[in-house]
Tab-separated table of C-alpha atoms and ligand atoms in Angstrom:
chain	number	residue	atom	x	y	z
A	15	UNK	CA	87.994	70.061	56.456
A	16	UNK	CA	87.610	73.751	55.655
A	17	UNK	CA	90.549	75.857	56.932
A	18	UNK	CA	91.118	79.355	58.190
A	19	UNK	CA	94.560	81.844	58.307
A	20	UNK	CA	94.560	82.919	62.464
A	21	UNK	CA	94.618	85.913	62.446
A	22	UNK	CA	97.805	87.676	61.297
A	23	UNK	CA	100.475	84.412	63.133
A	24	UNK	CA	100.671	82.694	59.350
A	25	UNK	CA	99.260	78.885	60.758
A	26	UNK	CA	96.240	77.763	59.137
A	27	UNK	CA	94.129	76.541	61.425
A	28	UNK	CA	90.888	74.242	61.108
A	29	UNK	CA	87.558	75.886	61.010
A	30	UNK	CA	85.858	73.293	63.393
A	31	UNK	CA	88.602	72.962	66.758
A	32	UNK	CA	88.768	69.946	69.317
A	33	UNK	CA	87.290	71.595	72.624
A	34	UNK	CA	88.595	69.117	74.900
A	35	UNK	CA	86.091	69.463	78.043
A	36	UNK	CA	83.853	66.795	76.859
A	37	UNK	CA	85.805	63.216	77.230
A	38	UNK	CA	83.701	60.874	78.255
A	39	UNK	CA	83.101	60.965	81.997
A	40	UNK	CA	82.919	57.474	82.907
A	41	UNK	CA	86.036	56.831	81.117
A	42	UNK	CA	87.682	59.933	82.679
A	43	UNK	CA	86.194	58.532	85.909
A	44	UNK	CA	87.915	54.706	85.424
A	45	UNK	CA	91.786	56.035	84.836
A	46	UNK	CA	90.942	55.000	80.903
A	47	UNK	CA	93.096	57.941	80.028
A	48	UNK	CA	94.488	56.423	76.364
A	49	UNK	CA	90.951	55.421	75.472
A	50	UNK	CA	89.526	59.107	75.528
A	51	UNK	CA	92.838	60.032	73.856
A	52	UNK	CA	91.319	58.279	70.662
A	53	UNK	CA	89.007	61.459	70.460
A	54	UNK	CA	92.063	63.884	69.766
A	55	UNK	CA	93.636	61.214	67.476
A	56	UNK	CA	90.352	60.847	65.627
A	57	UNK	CA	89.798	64.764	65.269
A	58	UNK	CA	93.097	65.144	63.665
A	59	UNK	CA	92.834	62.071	61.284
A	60	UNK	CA	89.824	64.007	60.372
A	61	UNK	CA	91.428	67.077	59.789
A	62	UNK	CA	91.039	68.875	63.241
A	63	UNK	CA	94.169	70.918	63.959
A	64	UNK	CA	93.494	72.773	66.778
A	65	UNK	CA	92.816	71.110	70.448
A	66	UNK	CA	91.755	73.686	72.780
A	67	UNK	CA	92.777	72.360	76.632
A	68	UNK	CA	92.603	73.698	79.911
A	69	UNK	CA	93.305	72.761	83.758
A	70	UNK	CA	90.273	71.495	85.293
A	71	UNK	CA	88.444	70.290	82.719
A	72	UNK	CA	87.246	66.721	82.730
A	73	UNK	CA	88.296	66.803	86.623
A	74	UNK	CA	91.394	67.994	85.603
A	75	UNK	CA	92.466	65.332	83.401
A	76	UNK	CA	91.419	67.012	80.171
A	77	UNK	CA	95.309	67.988	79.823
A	78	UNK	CA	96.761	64.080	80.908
A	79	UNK	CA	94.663	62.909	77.688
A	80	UNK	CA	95.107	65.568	75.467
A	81	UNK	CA	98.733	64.965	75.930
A	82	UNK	CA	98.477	60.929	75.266
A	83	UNK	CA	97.301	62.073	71.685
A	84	UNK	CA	99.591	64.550	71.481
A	85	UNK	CA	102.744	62.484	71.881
A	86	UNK	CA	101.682	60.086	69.595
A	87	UNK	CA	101.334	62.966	66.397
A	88	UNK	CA	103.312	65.317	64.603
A	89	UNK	CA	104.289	68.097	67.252
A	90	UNK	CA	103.644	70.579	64.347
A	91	UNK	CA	101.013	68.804	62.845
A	92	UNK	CA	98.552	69.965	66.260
A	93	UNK	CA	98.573	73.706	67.803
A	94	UNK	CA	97.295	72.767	71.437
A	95	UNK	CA	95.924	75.658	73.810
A	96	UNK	CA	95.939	75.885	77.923
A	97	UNK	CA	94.739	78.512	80.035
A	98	UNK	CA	95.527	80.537	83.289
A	99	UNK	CA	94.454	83.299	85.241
A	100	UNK	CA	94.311	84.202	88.706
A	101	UNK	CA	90.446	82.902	90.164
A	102	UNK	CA	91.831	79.507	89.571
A	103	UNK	CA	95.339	80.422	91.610
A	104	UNK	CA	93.315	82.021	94.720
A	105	UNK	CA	93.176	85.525	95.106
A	106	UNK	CA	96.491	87.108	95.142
A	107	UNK	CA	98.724	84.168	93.175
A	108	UNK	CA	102.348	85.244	93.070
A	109	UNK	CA	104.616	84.469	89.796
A	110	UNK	CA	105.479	81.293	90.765
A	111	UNK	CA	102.258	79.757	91.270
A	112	UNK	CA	101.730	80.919	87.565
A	113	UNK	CA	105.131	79.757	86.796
A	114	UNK	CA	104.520	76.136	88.760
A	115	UNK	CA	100.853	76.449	86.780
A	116	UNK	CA	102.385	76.588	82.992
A	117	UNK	CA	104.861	74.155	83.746
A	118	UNK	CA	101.994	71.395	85.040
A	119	UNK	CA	99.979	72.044	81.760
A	120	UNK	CA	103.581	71.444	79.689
A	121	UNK	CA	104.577	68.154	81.681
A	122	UNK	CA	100.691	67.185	81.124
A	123	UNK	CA	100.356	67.832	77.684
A	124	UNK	CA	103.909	65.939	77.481
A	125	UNK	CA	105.154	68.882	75.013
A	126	UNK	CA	108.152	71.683	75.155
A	127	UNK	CA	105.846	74.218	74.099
A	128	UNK	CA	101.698	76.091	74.064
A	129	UNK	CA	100.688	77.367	70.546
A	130	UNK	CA	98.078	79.853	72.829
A	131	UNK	CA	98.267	80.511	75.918
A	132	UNK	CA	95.376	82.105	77.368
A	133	UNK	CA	94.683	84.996	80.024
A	134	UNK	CA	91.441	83.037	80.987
A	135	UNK	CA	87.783	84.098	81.537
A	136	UNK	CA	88.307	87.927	81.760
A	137	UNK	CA	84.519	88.252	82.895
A	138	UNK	CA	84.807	92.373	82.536
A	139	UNK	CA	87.468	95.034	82.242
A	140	UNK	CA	88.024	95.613	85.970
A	141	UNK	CA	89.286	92.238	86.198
A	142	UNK	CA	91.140	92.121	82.621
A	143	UNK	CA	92.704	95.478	83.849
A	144	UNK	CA	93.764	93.498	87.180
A	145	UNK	CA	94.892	90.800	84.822
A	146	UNK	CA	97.115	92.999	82.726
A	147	UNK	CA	98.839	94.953	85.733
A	148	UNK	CA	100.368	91.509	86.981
A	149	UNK	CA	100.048	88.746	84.776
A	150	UNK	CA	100.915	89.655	81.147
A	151	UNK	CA	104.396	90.190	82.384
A	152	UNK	CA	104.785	87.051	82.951
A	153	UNK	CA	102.841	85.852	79.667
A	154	UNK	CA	105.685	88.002	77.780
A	155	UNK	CA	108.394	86.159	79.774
A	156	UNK	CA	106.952	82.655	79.119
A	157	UNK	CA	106.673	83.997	75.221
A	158	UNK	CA	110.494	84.822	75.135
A	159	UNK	CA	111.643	81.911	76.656
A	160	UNK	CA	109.537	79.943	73.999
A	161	UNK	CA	107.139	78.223	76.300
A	162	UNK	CA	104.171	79.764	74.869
A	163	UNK	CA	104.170	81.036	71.281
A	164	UNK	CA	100.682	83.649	70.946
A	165	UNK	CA	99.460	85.337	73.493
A	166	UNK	CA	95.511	85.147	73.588
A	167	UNK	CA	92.890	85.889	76.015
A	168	UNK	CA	89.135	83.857	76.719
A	169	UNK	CA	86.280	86.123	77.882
A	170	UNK	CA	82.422	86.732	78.291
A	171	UNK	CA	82.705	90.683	78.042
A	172	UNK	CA	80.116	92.499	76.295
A	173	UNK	CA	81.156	93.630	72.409
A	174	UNK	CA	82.138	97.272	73.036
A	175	UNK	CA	84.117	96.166	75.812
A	176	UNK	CA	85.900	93.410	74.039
A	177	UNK	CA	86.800	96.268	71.406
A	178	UNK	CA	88.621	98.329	74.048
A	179	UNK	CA	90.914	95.384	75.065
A	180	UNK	CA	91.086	94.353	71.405
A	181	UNK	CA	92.659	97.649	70.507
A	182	UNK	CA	95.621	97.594	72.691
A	183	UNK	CA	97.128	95.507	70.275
A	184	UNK	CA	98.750	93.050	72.444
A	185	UNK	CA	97.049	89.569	71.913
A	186	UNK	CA	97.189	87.438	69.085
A	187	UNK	CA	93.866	86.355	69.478
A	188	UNK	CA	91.114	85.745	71.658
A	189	UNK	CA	88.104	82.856	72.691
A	190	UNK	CA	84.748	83.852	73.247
A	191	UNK	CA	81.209	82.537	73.570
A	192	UNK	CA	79.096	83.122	70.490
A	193	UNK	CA	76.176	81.488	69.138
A	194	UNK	CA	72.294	82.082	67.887
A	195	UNK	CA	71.454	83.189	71.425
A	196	UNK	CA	74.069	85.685	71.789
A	197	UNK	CA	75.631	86.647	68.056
A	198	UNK	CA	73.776	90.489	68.335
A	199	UNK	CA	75.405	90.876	71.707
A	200	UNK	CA	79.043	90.407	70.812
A	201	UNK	CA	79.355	91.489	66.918
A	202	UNK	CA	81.122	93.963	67.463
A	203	UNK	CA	83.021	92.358	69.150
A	204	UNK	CA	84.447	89.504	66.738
A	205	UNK	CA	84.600	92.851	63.957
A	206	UNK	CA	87.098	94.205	65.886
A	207	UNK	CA	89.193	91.591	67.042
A	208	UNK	CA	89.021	90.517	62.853
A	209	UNK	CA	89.995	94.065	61.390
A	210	UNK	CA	92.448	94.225	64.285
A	211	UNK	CA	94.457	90.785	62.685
A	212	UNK	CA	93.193	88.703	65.711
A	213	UNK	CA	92.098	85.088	65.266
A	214	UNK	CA	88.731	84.505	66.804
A	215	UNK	CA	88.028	81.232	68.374
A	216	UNK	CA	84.323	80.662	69.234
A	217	UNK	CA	83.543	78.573	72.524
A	218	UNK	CA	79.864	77.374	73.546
A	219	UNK	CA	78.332	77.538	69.875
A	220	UNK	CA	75.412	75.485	70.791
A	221	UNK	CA	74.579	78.065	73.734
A	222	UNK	CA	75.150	75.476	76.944
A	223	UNK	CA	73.009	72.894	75.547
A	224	UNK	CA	70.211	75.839	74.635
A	225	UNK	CA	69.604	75.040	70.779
A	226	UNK	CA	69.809	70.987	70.915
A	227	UNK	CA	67.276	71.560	73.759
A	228	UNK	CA	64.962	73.400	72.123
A	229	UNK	CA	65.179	72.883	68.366
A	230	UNK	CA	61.900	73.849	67.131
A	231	UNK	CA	62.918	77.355	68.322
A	232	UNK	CA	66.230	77.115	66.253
A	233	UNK	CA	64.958	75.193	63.234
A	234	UNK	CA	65.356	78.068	60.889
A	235	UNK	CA	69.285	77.963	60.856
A	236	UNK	CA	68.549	74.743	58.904
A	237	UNK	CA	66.539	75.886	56.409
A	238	UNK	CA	68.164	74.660	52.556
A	239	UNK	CA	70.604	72.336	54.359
A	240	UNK	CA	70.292	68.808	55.146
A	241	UNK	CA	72.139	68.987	58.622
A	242	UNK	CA	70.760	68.598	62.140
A	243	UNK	CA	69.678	71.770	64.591
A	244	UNK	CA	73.708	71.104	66.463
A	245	UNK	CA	75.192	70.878	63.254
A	246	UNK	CA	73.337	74.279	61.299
A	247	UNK	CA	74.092	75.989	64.542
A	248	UNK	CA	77.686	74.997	64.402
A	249	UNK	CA	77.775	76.114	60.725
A	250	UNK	CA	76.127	79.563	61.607
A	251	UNK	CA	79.095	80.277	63.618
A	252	UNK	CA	82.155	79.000	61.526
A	253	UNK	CA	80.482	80.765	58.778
A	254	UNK	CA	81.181	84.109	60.226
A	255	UNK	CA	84.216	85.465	58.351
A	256	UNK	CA	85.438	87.519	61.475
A	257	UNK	CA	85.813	83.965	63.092
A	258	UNK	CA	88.500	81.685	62.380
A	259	UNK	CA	87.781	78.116	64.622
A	260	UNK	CA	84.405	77.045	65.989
A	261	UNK	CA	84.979	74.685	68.816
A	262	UNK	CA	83.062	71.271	69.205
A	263	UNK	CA	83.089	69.569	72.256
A	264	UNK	CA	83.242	66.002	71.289
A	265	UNK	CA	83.043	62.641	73.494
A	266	UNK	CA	82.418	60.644	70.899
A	267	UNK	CA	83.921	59.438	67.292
A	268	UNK	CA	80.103	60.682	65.477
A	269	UNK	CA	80.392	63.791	67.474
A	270	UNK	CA	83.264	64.384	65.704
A	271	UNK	CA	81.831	62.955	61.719
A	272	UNK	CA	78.726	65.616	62.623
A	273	UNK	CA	81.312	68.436	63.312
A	274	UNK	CA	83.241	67.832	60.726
A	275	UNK	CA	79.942	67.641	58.285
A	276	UNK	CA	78.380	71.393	59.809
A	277	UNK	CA	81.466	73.033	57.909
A	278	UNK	CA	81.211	70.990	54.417
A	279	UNK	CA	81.638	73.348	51.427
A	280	UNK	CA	81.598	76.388	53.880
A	281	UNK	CA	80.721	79.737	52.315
A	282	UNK	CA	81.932	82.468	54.522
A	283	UNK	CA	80.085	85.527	54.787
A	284	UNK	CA	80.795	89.096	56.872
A	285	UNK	CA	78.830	88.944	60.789
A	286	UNK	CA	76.993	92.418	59.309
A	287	UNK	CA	75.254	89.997	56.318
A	288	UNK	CA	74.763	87.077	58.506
A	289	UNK	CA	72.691	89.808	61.079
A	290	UNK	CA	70.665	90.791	58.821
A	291	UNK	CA	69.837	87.275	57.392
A	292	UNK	CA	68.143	86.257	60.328
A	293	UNK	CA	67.408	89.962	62.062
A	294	UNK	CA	63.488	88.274	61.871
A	295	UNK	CA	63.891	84.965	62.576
A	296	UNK	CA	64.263	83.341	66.100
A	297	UNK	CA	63.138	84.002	69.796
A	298	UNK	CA	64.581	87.268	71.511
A	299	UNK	CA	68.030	85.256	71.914
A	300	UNK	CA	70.230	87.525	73.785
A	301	UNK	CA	68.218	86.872	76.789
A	302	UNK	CA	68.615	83.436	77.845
A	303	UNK	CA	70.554	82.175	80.385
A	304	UNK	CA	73.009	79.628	78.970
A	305	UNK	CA	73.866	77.813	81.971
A	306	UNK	CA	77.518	78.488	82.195
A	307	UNK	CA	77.336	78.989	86.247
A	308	UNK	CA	79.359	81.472	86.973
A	309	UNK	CA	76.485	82.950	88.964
A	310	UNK	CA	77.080	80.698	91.536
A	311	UNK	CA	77.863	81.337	95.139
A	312	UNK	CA	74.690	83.632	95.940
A	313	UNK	CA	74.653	84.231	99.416
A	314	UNK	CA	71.206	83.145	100.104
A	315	UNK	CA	71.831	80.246	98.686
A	316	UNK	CA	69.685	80.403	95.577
A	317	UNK	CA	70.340	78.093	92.790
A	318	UNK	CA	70.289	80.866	90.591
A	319	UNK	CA	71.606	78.907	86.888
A	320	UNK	CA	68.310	76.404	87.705
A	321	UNK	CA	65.912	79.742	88.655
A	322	UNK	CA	67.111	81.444	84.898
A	323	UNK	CA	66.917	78.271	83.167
A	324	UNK	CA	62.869	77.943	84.293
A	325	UNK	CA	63.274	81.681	82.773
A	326	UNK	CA	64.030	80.708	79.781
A	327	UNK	CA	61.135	78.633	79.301
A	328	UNK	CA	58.726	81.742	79.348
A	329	UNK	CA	60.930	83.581	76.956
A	330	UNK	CA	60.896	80.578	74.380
A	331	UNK	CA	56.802	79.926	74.911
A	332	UNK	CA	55.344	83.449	76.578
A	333	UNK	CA	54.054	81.245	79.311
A	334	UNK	CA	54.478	81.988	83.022
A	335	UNK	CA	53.047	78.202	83.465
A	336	UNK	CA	55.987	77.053	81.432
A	337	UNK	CA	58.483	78.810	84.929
A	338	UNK	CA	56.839	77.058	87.125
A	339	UNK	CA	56.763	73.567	85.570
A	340	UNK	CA	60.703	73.610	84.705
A	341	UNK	CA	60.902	74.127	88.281
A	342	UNK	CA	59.030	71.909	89.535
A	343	UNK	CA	58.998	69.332	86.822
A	344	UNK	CA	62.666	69.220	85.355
A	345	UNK	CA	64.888	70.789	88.501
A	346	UNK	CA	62.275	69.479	91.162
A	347	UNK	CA	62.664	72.600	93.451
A	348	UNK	CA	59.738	75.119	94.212
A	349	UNK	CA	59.527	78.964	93.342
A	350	UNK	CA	59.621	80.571	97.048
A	351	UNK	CA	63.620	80.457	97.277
A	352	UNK	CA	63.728	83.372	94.233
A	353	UNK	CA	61.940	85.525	97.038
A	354	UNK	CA	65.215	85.152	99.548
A	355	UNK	CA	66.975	87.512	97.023
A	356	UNK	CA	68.681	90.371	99.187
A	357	UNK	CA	69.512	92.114	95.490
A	358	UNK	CA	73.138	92.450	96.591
A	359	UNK	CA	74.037	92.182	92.730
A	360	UNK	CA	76.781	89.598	93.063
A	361	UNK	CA	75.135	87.193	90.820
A	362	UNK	CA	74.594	90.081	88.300
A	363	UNK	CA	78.384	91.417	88.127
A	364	UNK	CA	79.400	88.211	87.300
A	365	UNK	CA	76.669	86.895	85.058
A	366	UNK	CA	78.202	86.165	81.788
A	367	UNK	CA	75.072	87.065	79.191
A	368	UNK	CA	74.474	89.758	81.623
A	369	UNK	CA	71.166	89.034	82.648
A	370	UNK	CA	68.596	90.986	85.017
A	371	UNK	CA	68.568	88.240	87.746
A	372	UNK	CA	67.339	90.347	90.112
A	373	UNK	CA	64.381	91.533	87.682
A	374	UNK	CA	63.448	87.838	86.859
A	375	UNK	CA	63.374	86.513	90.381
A	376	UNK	CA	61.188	88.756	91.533
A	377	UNK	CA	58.940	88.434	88.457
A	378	UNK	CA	59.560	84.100	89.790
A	379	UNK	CA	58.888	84.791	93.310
A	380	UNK	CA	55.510	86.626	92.217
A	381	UNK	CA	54.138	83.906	89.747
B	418	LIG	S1	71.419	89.422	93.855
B	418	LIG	FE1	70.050	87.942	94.871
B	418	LIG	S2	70.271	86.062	93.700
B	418	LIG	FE2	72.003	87.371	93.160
B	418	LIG	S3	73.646	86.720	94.532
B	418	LIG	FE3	72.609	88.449	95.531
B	418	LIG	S4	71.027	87.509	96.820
B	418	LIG	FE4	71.708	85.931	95.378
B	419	LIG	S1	72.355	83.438	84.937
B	419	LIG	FE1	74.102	84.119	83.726
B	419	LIG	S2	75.939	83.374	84.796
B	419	LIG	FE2	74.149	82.275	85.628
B	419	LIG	S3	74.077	80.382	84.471
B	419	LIG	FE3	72.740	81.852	83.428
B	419	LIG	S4	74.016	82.856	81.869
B	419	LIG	FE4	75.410	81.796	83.304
């Protein structure tokens, strides 16, 4: 395993980290709670250090099993993450419900302490601003009382605006989404945070599923290597000096061997040299719609993640055929929905590649 310094905290810290939403469902489903636990136990036998949990995920049981593996290591031999923020506490939580929320995760993940603790999903600065006012308070609180050690934060802001909350100076480090689709769109991002001693973690490398899904598109990051489209893409992010862990979503034991081969004999190389490598190679990447969802909820009930996803399809082939047959063929839902749009911009503000919905329904609706 290839390992990083985190920012300017001292730990070393694997380049490849254990993102912990990916346990295998049926398991998760059945109450087989010690056999997904094998995947953290594996990861670290491997040399995976860092296990990055969360309420929620894996029908909230992501923490229950992440804690199984964790009681049976080395407390110091793992640094474990959880996350909080208010969207997940309803709309006005007061300090308690945060309070009540950290101690869950710590009973759950059967430990005294959180190596990160994140201010979660700041989608822009109006609501990291909101974020600030009330709940990094308490984040400083939980810090002196030695429940959480680093203060971090997870978000899907743009690069100049993760550079404004970067230079405040008051997290440790941060987790954002970054991949060949989107690396353009948040350089300056990860430059900052790096320059500014923060440890970068990198969420959603393989772009929602985008580059497995379409790997003639993506072929070139393998070019001189012998590894798969997943595993180059992996390796184009953990290769980024400005970022210390890539995470890998693993449900399996060979999900972990191939994450663990994308960072083999890394060579690290500034985000400047790596844009230029490929400035003329690949599809026009910061467009595409990754399929997070947090578009959801549109008021006229369009399915807008399955509506962007057909998009996608005529930026990878130029067709407005290929919109129409992900539709219909793949979702199984026809175009004349996109035309209910009302334009009320919801699905916009909180798009997290910040995408001209609006724009491409219309553009659907008139195919
Ligand atoms: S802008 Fe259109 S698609 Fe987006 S939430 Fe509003 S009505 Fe729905
Ligand atoms: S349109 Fe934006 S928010 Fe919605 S799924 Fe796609 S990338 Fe995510």
């Amino acid at each position: 395993m290839y390992y990083k310094e985190y920012g300017n905290t001292g730990m070393k810290v694997s380049a490849i980290g254990l993102g912990t939403m990916r346990y295998d469902d049926d398991d998760i489903a059945a109450g087989r709670f010690e056999k997904c636990a094998e995947i953290p136990l594996y990861a670290l036998e491997k040399g995976i250090n860092y296990w990055d949990s969360a309420p929620f995920y894996c029908d909230d049981k992501s923490e229950i099993v992440t804690g199984i593996a964790l009681s049976q290591v080395k407390r110091s031999d793992v640094y474990v993450t959880s996350k909080t923020n208010f969207g997940t506490l309803g709309d006005n939580p007061t300090r308690d419900a945060f309070r009540k929320r950290l101690e869950t995760s710590l009973d759950r993940l059967k430990t005294d302490y959180i190596d990160f603790y994140h201010m979660w999903c700041m989608l822009n600065l109006e609501s990291w601003q909101k974020h600030m006012e009330v709940l990094y308070k308490f984040f400083e609180e939980a810090k002196s009382e030695g429940l959480i050690r680093n203060i971090v934060f997870s978000s899907h802001m743009q690069g100049n605006d993760i550079e404004r909350v970067v230079e405040t100076g008051k997290f440790k480090g941060m987790l954002i989404g970054y991949n060949a689709l989107n690396y353009r769109f948040r350089q300056s991002g990860i430059e900052a945070a790096h320059q500014n001693g923060m440890g970068v973690v990198v969420m959603n490398p393989l772009g929602g599923g985008m580059i497995p899904q379409n790997p003639d598109a993506f072929r070139y990051l393998t070019e001189g290597t012998d590894l798969t489209v997943p595993q180059a893409a992996l390796r184009f992010v953990a290769s980024h000096k400005e970022i210390t862990i890539t995470l890998a979503g693993c449900t399996t034991k060979e999900h972990i061997d191939d994450a663990v081969k994308a960072v083999e004999n890394l060579e690290e190389k500034p985000a400047k040299e790596i844009v230029e490598d490929y400035a003329d190679k690949g599809v026009a990447l910061n467009n595409l719609c990754t399929g997070c969802g947090y578009c959801k909820g549109c008021p006229k009930g369009i399915e807008i993640p399955k509506f962007m996803d057909s998009y996608n399809q005529k930026i990878f082939t130029g067709k407005d055929d290929a919109v129409k047959d992900r539709l219909d063929g793949h979702w199984g839902i026809a175009k004349e929905p996109a035309a209910d749009c009302i334009a009320c911009g919801k699905c916009e503000r909180a798009c997290t590649q910040h995408l001209p919905i609006i724009e491409r329904l219309k553009e659907i609706a008139a195919l």
